[in-house]
């Protein structure tokens, strides 16, 4: 009788939606094993032994938020659990709510937008997930107590799936495995367009038109903008935005006592909100290889 043991589980956490690849390490694994997370069966992708350590790669099942036990059972040739040949690692895996977007990247984008609006348009700029306004048939759009006037409020973003800018192709990463470099193949990233709304308000008509001109200049001048201008940001990149077809300029010029306001939509195209969950892992990488196709004229 071979008594298996579990020594580690990596990674130690993943999304509640499942589909993540989990690697179990230990000793005494049979050629066929079953793995359970919180009592739910996980799909076993591979079982192997390297340098005296046994490894099992599994795909996690769906589960609610919380910490679960990881259980491994040795199976016989016909797929039945072998009595007494099991191991449990209590509380070894934690299910977390999946993030809708990469927080760090999205935060840098919004921060850069706010900073450039303050510098190029008007100093009084704030961000809000919604704008407090009274949108009635009687008086149109009146911005109420956003901030001291004149001001600009950046609202959003809302996410719209972008098929035009999505690469929709698998991508591969090289990671360090127990016996050298391994290849991780991932699903295509989920690509979206981020729709923002700029709401500007003033109590003077001339000042409002100056704001409109400043915003138009800002949008035309900054169609490509670096997301990482801060020294503490390790990553670098640019995003492209353009006028939102659904966010045409709308103005409200009421009486002299009304607050004058306008809204303008802009959209950031082709923003990846995730990198795609791994499809498989464990293929050894012996070296780099460039695949080429012959083209007419003797070129490749």
PDB file of C-alpha atoms in Angstrom:
ATOM      1  CA  UNK A   1       0.000   0.000   0.000  1.00  0.00           C
ATOM      2  CA  UNK A   2       1.360   3.415  -1.057  1.00  0.00           C
ATOM      3  CA  UNK A   3       0.197   6.215   1.207  1.00  0.00           C
ATOM      4  CA  UNK A   4       0.219   9.478  -0.760  1.00  0.00           C
ATOM      5  CA  UNK A   5       1.120  12.793   0.800  1.00  0.00           C
ATOM      6  CA  UNK A   6       0.440  16.367  -0.320  1.00  0.00           C
ATOM      7  CA  UNK A   7       3.144  18.949   0.323  1.00  0.00           C
ATOM      8  CA  UNK A   8       2.012  21.999  -1.673  1.00  0.00           C
ATOM      9  CA  UNK A   9      -0.739  23.466  -3.826  1.00  0.00           C
ATOM     10  CA  UNK A  10       0.012  26.289  -6.268  1.00  0.00           C
ATOM     11  CA  UNK A  11      -1.473  28.761  -6.786  1.00  0.00           C
ATOM     12  CA  UNK A  12      -3.182  28.981  -3.408  1.00  0.00           C
ATOM     13  CA  UNK A  13      -6.195  30.963  -4.670  1.00  0.00           C
ATOM     14  CA  UNK A  14      -8.299  31.422  -7.773  1.00  0.00           C
ATOM     15  CA  UNK A  15     -11.658  32.615  -9.144  1.00  0.00           C
ATOM     16  CA  UNK A  16     -15.020  31.239  -8.020  1.00  0.00           C
ATOM     17  CA  UNK A  17     -15.869  30.633 -11.693  1.00  0.00           C
ATOM     18  CA  UNK A  18     -13.277  27.832 -11.769  1.00  0.00           C
ATOM     19  CA  UNK A  19     -11.228  26.939 -14.825  1.00  0.00           C
ATOM     20  CA  UNK A  20      -7.906  27.808 -13.214  1.00  0.00           C
ATOM     21  CA  UNK A  21      -5.001  25.347 -13.386  1.00  0.00           C
ATOM     22  CA  UNK A  22      -3.801  24.044 -10.027  1.00  0.00           C
ATOM     23  CA  UNK A  23      -0.578  22.090  -9.430  1.00  0.00           C
ATOM     24  CA  UNK A  24      -0.384  19.626  -6.542  1.00  0.00           C
ATOM     25  CA  UNK A  25       2.992  18.338  -5.360  1.00  0.00           C
ATOM     26  CA  UNK A  26       3.707  15.398  -3.063  1.00  0.00           C
ATOM     27  CA  UNK A  27       4.751  11.769  -2.978  1.00  0.00           C
ATOM     28  CA  UNK A  28       3.177   8.361  -3.433  1.00  0.00           C
ATOM     29  CA  UNK A  29       0.794   9.298  -6.278  1.00  0.00           C
ATOM     30  CA  UNK A  30      -0.606   6.436  -8.366  1.00  0.00           C
ATOM     31  CA  UNK A  31      -0.710   6.505 -12.163  1.00  0.00           C
ATOM     32  CA  UNK A  32      -4.366   7.543 -11.873  1.00  0.00           C
ATOM     33  CA  UNK A  33      -5.662   9.893  -9.198  1.00  0.00           C
ATOM     34  CA  UNK A  34      -8.794  11.817  -8.293  1.00  0.00           C
ATOM     35  CA  UNK A  35      -8.709  15.318  -6.825  1.00  0.00           C
ATOM     36  CA  UNK A  36     -11.449  17.125  -4.933  1.00  0.00           C
ATOM     37  CA  UNK A  37     -11.667  20.752  -3.875  1.00  0.00           C
ATOM     38  CA  UNK A  38     -14.204  21.330  -1.140  1.00  0.00           C
ATOM     39  CA  UNK A  39     -15.753  17.984  -2.019  1.00  0.00           C
ATOM     40  CA  UNK A  40     -16.109  18.854  -5.726  1.00  0.00           C
ATOM     41  CA  UNK A  41     -14.275  16.868  -8.368  1.00  0.00           C
ATOM     42  CA  UNK A  42     -11.509  18.676 -10.265  1.00  0.00           C
ATOM     43  CA  UNK A  43     -10.531  17.699 -13.806  1.00  0.00           C
ATOM     44  CA  UNK A  44      -7.153  15.925 -13.744  1.00  0.00           C
ATOM     45  CA  UNK A  45      -4.978  17.072 -16.639  1.00  0.00           C
ATOM     46  CA  UNK A  46      -1.715  15.213 -15.980  1.00  0.00           C
ATOM     47  CA  UNK A  47       0.110  13.027 -13.438  1.00  0.00           C
ATOM     48  CA  UNK A  48       3.893  12.693 -13.475  1.00  0.00           C
ATOM     49  CA  UNK A  49       6.940  12.246 -11.272  1.00  0.00           C
ATOM     50  CA  UNK A  50      10.152  14.285 -11.515  1.00  0.00           C
ATOM     51  CA  UNK A  51      13.251  13.980  -9.319  1.00  0.00           C
ATOM     52  CA  UNK A  52      11.399  12.033  -6.646  1.00  0.00           C
ATOM     53  CA  UNK A  53       8.420  14.424  -6.420  1.00  0.00           C
ATOM     54  CA  UNK A  54       5.000  13.631  -7.857  1.00  0.00           C
ATOM     55  CA  UNK A  55       2.968  16.358  -9.583  1.00  0.00           C
ATOM     56  CA  UNK A  56      -0.694  16.542 -10.569  1.00  0.00           C
ATOM     57  CA  UNK A  57      -2.143  19.361 -12.678  1.00  0.00           C
ATOM     58  CA  UNK A  58      -5.913  19.843 -12.334  1.00  0.00           C
ATOM     59  CA  UNK A  59      -8.532  22.337 -13.475  1.00  0.00           C
ATOM     60  CA  UNK A  60     -10.542  23.828 -10.625  1.00  0.00           C
ATOM     61  CA  UNK A  61     -14.336  23.431 -10.478  1.00  0.00           C
ATOM     62  CA  UNK A  62     -16.762  26.256  -9.758  1.00  0.00           C
ATOM     63  CA  UNK A  63     -17.266  27.005  -6.073  1.00  0.00           C
ATOM     64  CA  UNK A  64     -18.577  29.754  -3.849  1.00  0.00           C
ATOM     65  CA  UNK A  65     -16.235  32.178  -2.083  1.00  0.00           C
ATOM     66  CA  UNK A  66     -14.260  30.581   0.734  1.00  0.00           C
ATOM     67  CA  UNK A  67     -11.356  28.352   1.761  1.00  0.00           C
ATOM     68  CA  UNK A  68     -11.553  24.654   0.890  1.00  0.00           C
ATOM     69  CA  UNK A  69      -9.633  21.456   1.568  1.00  0.00           C
ATOM     70  CA  UNK A  70      -7.689  19.800  -1.250  1.00  0.00           C
ATOM     71  CA  UNK A  71      -8.045  16.005  -1.310  1.00  0.00           C
ATOM     72  CA  UNK A  72      -6.150  13.516  -3.461  1.00  0.00           C
ATOM     73  CA  UNK A  73      -7.162   9.840  -3.888  1.00  0.00           C
ATOM     74  CA  UNK A  74      -5.145   7.128  -5.606  1.00  0.00           C
ATOM     75  CA  UNK A  75      -7.200   5.177  -8.144  1.00  0.00           C
ATOM     76  CA  UNK A  76      -6.894   1.619  -9.358  1.00  0.00           C
ATOM     77  CA  UNK A  77      -6.503   0.698 -13.023  1.00  0.00           C
ATOM     78  CA  UNK A  78     -10.294   0.606 -13.425  1.00  0.00           C
ATOM     79  CA  UNK A  79     -10.686   4.081 -11.911  1.00  0.00           C
ATOM     80  CA  UNK A  80     -11.905   3.135  -8.423  1.00  0.00           C
ATOM     81  CA  UNK A  81     -10.529   4.759  -5.254  1.00  0.00           C
ATOM     82  CA  UNK A  82      -8.035   2.550  -3.430  1.00  0.00           C
ATOM     83  CA  UNK A  83      -9.027   2.244   0.243  1.00  0.00           C
ATOM     84  CA  UNK A  84      -6.598   3.953   2.593  1.00  0.00           C
ATOM     85  CA  UNK A  85      -4.642   5.675  -0.188  1.00  0.00           C
ATOM     86  CA  UNK A  86      -5.658   9.286   0.165  1.00  0.00           C
ATOM     87  CA  UNK A  87      -4.272  12.579   1.422  1.00  0.00           C
ATOM     88  CA  UNK A  88      -5.867  15.865   2.475  1.00  0.00           C
ATOM     89  CA  UNK A  89      -4.335  19.329   2.731  1.00  0.00           C
ATOM     90  CA  UNK A  90      -6.752  21.336   4.928  1.00  0.00           C
ATOM     91  CA  UNK A  91      -7.589  24.867   3.786  1.00  0.00           C
ATOM     92  CA  UNK A  92      -5.009  24.734   0.997  1.00  0.00           C
ATOM     93  CA  UNK A  93      -7.041  26.629  -1.631  1.00  0.00           C
ATOM     94  CA  UNK A  94      -9.115  29.776  -1.444  1.00  0.00           C
ATOM     95  CA  UNK A  95     -11.857  30.771  -3.880  1.00  0.00           C
ATOM     96  CA  UNK A  96     -12.021  34.505  -4.561  1.00  0.00           C
ATOM     97  CA  UNK A  97     -14.469  36.661  -6.463  1.00  0.00           C
ATOM     98  CA  UNK A  98     -13.021  37.237  -9.941  1.00  0.00           C
ATOM     99  CA  UNK A  99     -12.078  40.783 -10.825  1.00  0.00           C
ATOM    100  CA  UNK A 100     -13.887  42.356 -13.737  1.00  0.00           C
ATOM    101  CA  UNK A 101     -10.818  44.301 -14.795  1.00  0.00           C
ATOM    102  CA  UNK A 102      -7.182  44.712 -14.056  1.00  0.00           C
ATOM    103  CA  UNK A 103      -7.428  47.212 -11.261  1.00  0.00           C
ATOM    104  CA  UNK A 104      -3.915  48.579 -11.570  1.00  0.00           C
ATOM    105  CA  UNK A 105      -4.116  49.229 -15.309  1.00  0.00           C
ATOM    106  CA  UNK A 106      -7.594  50.731 -15.172  1.00  0.00           C
ATOM    107  CA  UNK A 107      -6.610  52.891 -12.195  1.00  0.00           C
ATOM    108  CA  UNK A 108      -3.616  54.254 -14.103  1.00  0.00           C
ATOM    109  CA  UNK A 109      -5.815  55.045 -17.090  1.00  0.00           C
ATOM    110  CA  UNK A 110      -8.394  56.984 -15.042  1.00  0.00           C
ATOM    111  CA  UNK A 111      -5.698  58.756 -13.040  1.00  0.00           C
ATOM    112  CA  UNK A 112      -3.947  59.873 -16.222  1.00  0.00           C
ATOM    113  CA  UNK A 113      -7.213  61.118 -17.727  1.00  0.00           C
ATOM    114  CA  UNK A 114      -7.962  63.146 -14.598  1.00  0.00           C
ATOM    115  CA  UNK A 115      -4.446  64.575 -14.430  1.00  0.00           C
ATOM    116  CA  UNK A 116      -4.430  65.685 -18.058  1.00  0.00           C
ATOM    117  CA  UNK A 117      -7.937  67.170 -17.810  1.00  0.00           C
ATOM    118  CA  UNK A 118      -6.804  69.195 -14.801  1.00  0.00           C
ATOM    119  CA  UNK A 119      -3.699  70.383 -16.634  1.00  0.00           C
ATOM    120  CA  UNK A 120      -5.143  71.059 -20.099  1.00  0.00           C
ATOM    121  CA  UNK A 121      -8.805  71.963 -19.529  1.00  0.00           C
ATOM    122  CA  UNK A 122      -9.673  73.213 -16.053  1.00  0.00           C
ATOM    123  CA  UNK A 123      -8.151  72.678 -12.620  1.00  0.00           C
ATOM    124  CA  UNK A 124     -11.455  71.734 -11.010  1.00  0.00           C
ATOM    125  CA  UNK A 125     -11.951  68.146 -12.240  1.00  0.00           C
ATOM    126  CA  UNK A 126     -13.435  65.239 -10.299  1.00  0.00           C
ATOM    127  CA  UNK A 127     -14.415  61.634 -10.991  1.00  0.00           C
ATOM    128  CA  UNK A 128     -17.777  60.042 -10.297  1.00  0.00           C
ATOM    129  CA  UNK A 129     -19.505  56.798 -11.178  1.00  0.00           C
ATOM    130  CA  UNK A 130     -22.642  58.876 -11.788  1.00  0.00           C
ATOM    131  CA  UNK A 131     -23.549  62.511 -12.154  1.00  0.00           C
ATOM    132  CA  UNK A 132     -26.144  64.042  -9.862  1.00  0.00           C
ATOM    133  CA  UNK A 133     -28.487  65.844 -12.214  1.00  0.00           C
ATOM    134  CA  UNK A 134     -32.147  66.542 -12.784  1.00  0.00           C
ATOM    135  CA  UNK A 135     -33.096  65.343 -16.259  1.00  0.00           C
ATOM    136  CA  UNK A 136     -36.728  66.344 -16.698  1.00  0.00           C
ATOM    137  CA  UNK A 137     -38.721  67.433 -19.727  1.00  0.00           C
ATOM    138  CA  UNK A 138     -39.325  70.839 -18.159  1.00  0.00           C
ATOM    139  CA  UNK A 139     -35.823  72.140 -17.595  1.00  0.00           C
ATOM    140  CA  UNK A 140     -33.548  69.716 -19.490  1.00  0.00           C
ATOM    141  CA  UNK A 141     -30.155  68.922 -18.014  1.00  0.00           C
ATOM    142  CA  UNK A 142     -29.186  70.894 -14.914  1.00  0.00           C
ATOM    143  CA  UNK A 143     -26.102  69.809 -13.049  1.00  0.00           C
ATOM    144  CA  UNK A 144     -26.667  70.204  -9.317  1.00  0.00           C
ATOM    145  CA  UNK A 145     -23.867  70.874  -6.842  1.00  0.00           C
ATOM    146  CA  UNK A 146     -21.111  68.916  -8.554  1.00  0.00           C
ATOM    147  CA  UNK A 147     -18.385  71.280  -7.399  1.00  0.00           C
ATOM    148  CA  UNK A 148     -17.472  74.916  -7.479  1.00  0.00           C
ATOM    149  CA  UNK A 149     -17.947  76.245 -11.007  1.00  0.00           C
ATOM    150  CA  UNK A 150     -16.570  75.974 -13.604  1.00  0.00           C
ATOM    151  CA  UNK A 151     -15.974  72.256 -13.266  1.00  0.00           C
ATOM    152  CA  UNK A 152     -15.613  69.023 -15.212  1.00  0.00           C
ATOM    153  CA  UNK A 153     -16.742  65.587 -14.000  1.00  0.00           C
ATOM    154  CA  UNK A 154     -15.450  62.348 -15.515  1.00  0.00           C
ATOM    155  CA  UNK A 155     -18.050  59.563 -15.280  1.00  0.00           C
ATOM    156  CA  UNK A 156     -17.606  55.885 -16.098  1.00  0.00           C
ATOM    157  CA  UNK A 157     -16.349  53.750 -17.511  1.00  0.00           C
ATOM    158  CA  UNK A 158     -18.952  51.381 -18.848  1.00  0.00           C
ATOM    159  CA  UNK A 159     -17.626  48.255 -20.582  1.00  0.00           C
ATOM    160  CA  UNK A 160     -18.661  47.243 -24.098  1.00  0.00           C
ATOM    161  CA  UNK A 161     -17.290  44.088 -25.662  1.00  0.00           C
ATOM    162  CA  UNK A 162     -14.979  44.951 -28.548  1.00  0.00           C
ATOM    163  CA  UNK A 163     -14.701  42.367 -31.309  1.00  0.00           C
ATOM    164  CA  UNK A 164     -13.060  44.811 -33.725  1.00  0.00           C
ATOM    165  CA  UNK A 165      -9.987  45.368 -31.569  1.00  0.00           C
ATOM    166  CA  UNK A 166      -9.785  41.907 -30.007  1.00  0.00           C
ATOM    167  CA  UNK A 167      -6.946  39.700 -31.250  1.00  0.00           C
ATOM    168  CA  UNK A 168      -9.093  36.647 -30.428  1.00  0.00           C
ATOM    169  CA  UNK A 169      -6.036  34.391 -30.487  1.00  0.00           C
ATOM    170  CA  UNK A 170      -4.443  32.171 -27.886  1.00  0.00           C
ATOM    171  CA  UNK A 171      -1.220  33.427 -26.370  1.00  0.00           C
ATOM    172  CA  UNK A 172       1.592  31.540 -24.704  1.00  0.00           C
ATOM    173  CA  UNK A 173       3.774  32.381 -21.712  1.00  0.00           C
ATOM    174  CA  UNK A 174       6.977  30.691 -20.581  1.00  0.00           C
ATOM    175  CA  UNK A 175       7.066  29.987 -16.836  1.00  0.00           C
ATOM    176  CA  UNK A 176       9.529  28.198 -14.598  1.00  0.00           C
ATOM    177  CA  UNK A 177       8.360  24.683 -13.705  1.00  0.00           C
ATOM    178  CA  UNK A 178       9.809  22.059 -11.366  1.00  0.00           C
ATOM    179  CA  UNK A 179      12.237  20.773 -14.002  1.00  0.00           C
ATOM    180  CA  UNK A 180      12.780  23.802 -16.215  1.00  0.00           C
ATOM    181  CA  UNK A 181      10.889  26.156 -18.502  1.00  0.00           C
ATOM    182  CA  UNK A 182       7.274  25.236 -19.269  1.00  0.00           C
ATOM    183  CA  UNK A 183       4.723  26.613 -21.690  1.00  0.00           C
ATOM    184  CA  UNK A 184       1.403  28.027 -20.487  1.00  0.00           C
ATOM    185  CA  UNK A 185      -1.265  28.471 -23.153  1.00  0.00           C
ATOM    186  CA  UNK A 186      -4.016  30.957 -22.302  1.00  0.00           C
ATOM    187  CA  UNK A 187      -7.424  31.757 -23.675  1.00  0.00           C
ATOM    188  CA  UNK A 188      -7.789  34.973 -25.687  1.00  0.00           C
ATOM    189  CA  UNK A 189      -8.072  38.053 -23.493  1.00  0.00           C
ATOM    190  CA  UNK A 190     -11.490  39.664 -23.045  1.00  0.00           C
ATOM    191  CA  UNK A 191     -11.259  42.976 -24.922  1.00  0.00           C
ATOM    192  CA  UNK A 192     -13.656  45.857 -24.312  1.00  0.00           C
ATOM    193  CA  UNK A 193     -14.198  49.496 -25.174  1.00  0.00           C
ATOM    194  CA  UNK A 194     -14.335  51.779 -22.138  1.00  0.00           C
ATOM    195  CA  UNK A 195     -16.990  54.488 -22.523  1.00  0.00           C
ATOM    196  CA  UNK A 196     -16.546  57.664 -20.467  1.00  0.00           C
ATOM    197  CA  UNK A 197     -18.691  60.776 -20.202  1.00  0.00           C
ATOM    198  CA  UNK A 198     -17.361  64.279 -19.572  1.00  0.00           C
ATOM    199  CA  UNK A 199     -19.848  66.650 -17.962  1.00  0.00           C
ATOM    200  CA  UNK A 200     -18.815  70.303 -17.752  1.00  0.00           C
ATOM    201  CA  UNK A 201     -20.769  72.994 -15.957  1.00  0.00           C
ATOM    202  CA  UNK A 202     -20.583  76.745 -15.563  1.00  0.00           C
ATOM    203  CA  UNK A 203     -22.876  79.607 -14.581  1.00  0.00           C
ATOM    204  CA  UNK A 204     -21.667  81.791 -17.427  1.00  0.00           C
ATOM    205  CA  UNK A 205     -22.464  81.225 -21.093  1.00  0.00           C
ATOM    206  CA  UNK A 206     -19.131  82.506 -22.404  1.00  0.00           C
ATOM    207  CA  UNK A 207     -17.247  80.385 -19.871  1.00  0.00           C
ATOM    208  CA  UNK A 208     -19.181  77.309 -20.948  1.00  0.00           C
ATOM    209  CA  UNK A 209     -18.232  77.808 -24.589  1.00  0.00           C
ATOM    210  CA  UNK A 210     -14.602  78.220 -23.556  1.00  0.00           C
ATOM    211  CA  UNK A 211     -14.864  74.896 -21.721  1.00  0.00           C
ATOM    212  CA  UNK A 212     -16.362  73.263 -24.814  1.00  0.00           C
ATOM    213  CA  UNK A 213     -13.471  74.521 -26.941  1.00  0.00           C
ATOM    214  CA  UNK A 214     -10.921  73.363 -24.355  1.00  0.00           C
ATOM    215  CA  UNK A 215     -12.458  69.864 -24.179  1.00  0.00           C
ATOM    216  CA  UNK A 216     -12.540  69.585 -27.987  1.00  0.00           C
ATOM    217  CA  UNK A 217      -8.870  70.601 -28.149  1.00  0.00           C
ATOM    218  CA  UNK A 218      -8.029  68.123 -25.397  1.00  0.00           C
ATOM    219  CA  UNK A 219      -9.728  65.226 -27.213  1.00  0.00           C
ATOM    220  CA  UNK A 220      -8.073  66.041 -30.538  1.00  0.00           C
ATOM    221  CA  UNK A 221      -4.623  66.556 -29.015  1.00  0.00           C
ATOM    222  CA  UNK A 222      -4.575  63.435 -26.825  1.00  0.00           C
ATOM    223  CA  UNK A 223      -5.886  60.651 -29.034  1.00  0.00           C
ATOM    224  CA  UNK A 224      -2.860  58.615 -27.946  1.00  0.00           C
ATOM    225  CA  UNK A 225      -1.931  58.979 -24.279  1.00  0.00           C
ATOM    226  CA  UNK A 226       0.613  57.207 -22.101  1.00  0.00           C
ATOM    227  CA  UNK A 227      -1.008  55.412 -19.151  1.00  0.00           C
ATOM    228  CA  UNK A 228       2.205  55.298 -17.134  1.00  0.00           C
ATOM    229  CA  UNK A 229       3.718  58.724 -16.655  1.00  0.00           C
ATOM    230  CA  UNK A 230       4.324  58.244 -12.952  1.00  0.00           C
ATOM    231  CA  UNK A 231       7.811  57.164 -11.938  1.00  0.00           C
ATOM    232  CA  UNK A 232       6.425  54.498  -9.613  1.00  0.00           C
ATOM    233  CA  UNK A 233       4.615  52.722 -12.438  1.00  0.00           C
ATOM    234  CA  UNK A 234       6.783  49.876 -13.680  1.00  0.00           C
ATOM    235  CA  UNK A 235       4.729  49.121 -16.802  1.00  0.00           C
ATOM    236  CA  UNK A 236       4.488  51.337 -19.832  1.00  0.00           C
ATOM    237  CA  UNK A 237       1.833  51.571 -22.500  1.00  0.00           C
ATOM    238  CA  UNK A 238      -0.451  53.801 -24.523  1.00  0.00           C
ATOM    239  CA  UNK A 239      -4.178  53.835 -25.073  1.00  0.00           C
ATOM    240  CA  UNK A 240      -6.184  55.360 -27.895  1.00  0.00           C
ATOM    241  CA  UNK A 241      -9.405  57.198 -27.398  1.00  0.00           C
ATOM    242  CA  UNK A 242     -11.805  58.866 -29.755  1.00  0.00           C
ATOM    243  CA  UNK A 243     -15.171  60.540 -29.737  1.00  0.00           C
ATOM    244  CA  UNK A 244     -17.968  58.181 -28.746  1.00  0.00           C
ATOM    245  CA  UNK A 245     -20.568  57.862 -31.489  1.00  0.00           C
ATOM    246  CA  UNK A 246     -23.227  57.441 -28.804  1.00  0.00           C
ATOM    247  CA  UNK A 247     -21.940  60.402 -26.791  1.00  0.00           C
ATOM    248  CA  UNK A 248     -22.520  63.424 -29.004  1.00  0.00           C
ATOM    249  CA  UNK A 249     -22.295  66.867 -27.476  1.00  0.00           C
ATOM    250  CA  UNK A 250     -25.488  67.891 -25.687  1.00  0.00           C
ATOM    251  CA  UNK A 251     -25.855  71.350 -24.241  1.00  0.00           C
ATOM    252  CA  UNK A 252     -28.390  73.071 -22.010  1.00  0.00           C
ATOM    253  CA  UNK A 253     -28.492  76.859 -22.008  1.00  0.00           C
ATOM    254  CA  UNK A 254     -31.407  78.004 -19.877  1.00  0.00           C
ATOM    255  CA  UNK A 255     -32.045  81.310 -18.214  1.00  0.00           C
ATOM    256  CA  UNK A 256     -29.278  83.381 -16.651  1.00  0.00           C
ATOM    257  CA  UNK A 257     -29.992  81.839 -13.266  1.00  0.00           C
ATOM    258  CA  UNK A 258     -29.579  78.263 -14.524  1.00  0.00           C
ATOM    259  CA  UNK A 259     -26.376  76.273 -14.421  1.00  0.00           C
ATOM    260  CA  UNK A 260     -25.174  75.775 -17.973  1.00  0.00           C
ATOM    261  CA  UNK A 261     -23.836  72.337 -18.768  1.00  0.00           C
ATOM    262  CA  UNK A 262     -22.821  70.053 -21.576  1.00  0.00           C
ATOM    263  CA  UNK A 263     -21.860  66.392 -21.832  1.00  0.00           C
ATOM    264  CA  UNK A 264     -19.382  64.813 -24.190  1.00  0.00           C
ATOM    265  CA  UNK A 265     -18.647  61.116 -24.662  1.00  0.00           C
ATOM    266  CA  UNK A 266     -15.274  59.525 -25.322  1.00  0.00           C
ATOM    267  CA  UNK A 267     -14.327  55.894 -25.655  1.00  0.00           C
ATOM    268  CA  UNK A 268     -11.050  54.030 -25.117  1.00  0.00           C
ATOM    269  CA  UNK A 269     -10.760  51.326 -27.777  1.00  0.00           C
ATOM    270  CA  UNK A 270      -9.359  47.838 -27.371  1.00  0.00           C
ATOM    271  CA  UNK A 271      -8.765  47.597 -23.604  1.00  0.00           C
ATOM    272  CA  UNK A 272      -7.931  44.077 -22.314  1.00  0.00           C
ATOM    273  CA  UNK A 273      -9.640  43.489 -18.966  1.00  0.00           C
ATOM    274  CA  UNK A 274      -8.030  40.092 -18.363  1.00  0.00           C
ATOM    275  CA  UNK A 275      -5.179  38.023 -19.722  1.00  0.00           C
ATOM    276  CA  UNK A 276      -7.215  34.840 -20.255  1.00  0.00           C
ATOM    277  CA  UNK A 277      -7.278  31.818 -17.962  1.00  0.00           C
ATOM    278  CA  UNK A 278      -4.699  29.076 -18.658  1.00  0.00           C
ATOM    279  CA  UNK A 279      -5.813  26.284 -20.981  1.00  0.00           C
ATOM    280  CA  UNK A 280      -2.930  23.936 -20.238  1.00  0.00           C
ATOM    281  CA  UNK A 281       0.486  23.912 -18.641  1.00  0.00           C
ATOM    282  CA  UNK A 282       3.470  21.590 -18.384  1.00  0.00           C
ATOM    283  CA  UNK A 283       4.810  21.327 -21.938  1.00  0.00           C
ATOM    284  CA  UNK A 284       8.584  21.578 -21.723  1.00  0.00           C
ATOM    285  CA  UNK A 285      10.232  24.414 -23.631  1.00  0.00           C
ATOM    286  CA  UNK A 286      13.492  23.224 -25.184  1.00  0.00           C
ATOM    287  CA  UNK A 287      14.229  26.479 -26.965  1.00  0.00           C
ATOM    288  CA  UNK A 288      12.760  29.181 -29.143  1.00  0.00           C
ATOM    289  CA  UNK A 289      11.537  28.401 -32.644  1.00  0.00           C
ATOM    290  CA  UNK A 290      10.309  30.755 -35.353  1.00  0.00           C
ATOM    291  CA  UNK A 291       7.761  29.348 -37.748  1.00  0.00           C
ATOM    292  CA  UNK A 292       7.848  30.799 -41.259  1.00  0.00           C
ATOM    293  CA  UNK A 293       5.745  30.360 -44.367  1.00  0.00           C
ATOM    294  CA  UNK A 294       7.130  30.624 -47.880  1.00  0.00           C
ATOM    295  CA  UNK A 295       5.713  33.474 -49.946  1.00  0.00           C
ATOM    296  CA  UNK A 296       5.888  34.090 -53.726  1.00  0.00           C
ATOM    297  CA  UNK A 297       9.080  35.811 -54.794  1.00  0.00           C
ATOM    298  CA  UNK A 298      11.473  33.849 -52.631  1.00  0.00           C
ATOM    299  CA  UNK A 299      10.663  35.649 -49.352  1.00  0.00           C
ATOM    300  CA  UNK A 300       9.440  34.237 -46.042  1.00  0.00           C
TER     301      UNK A 300
END
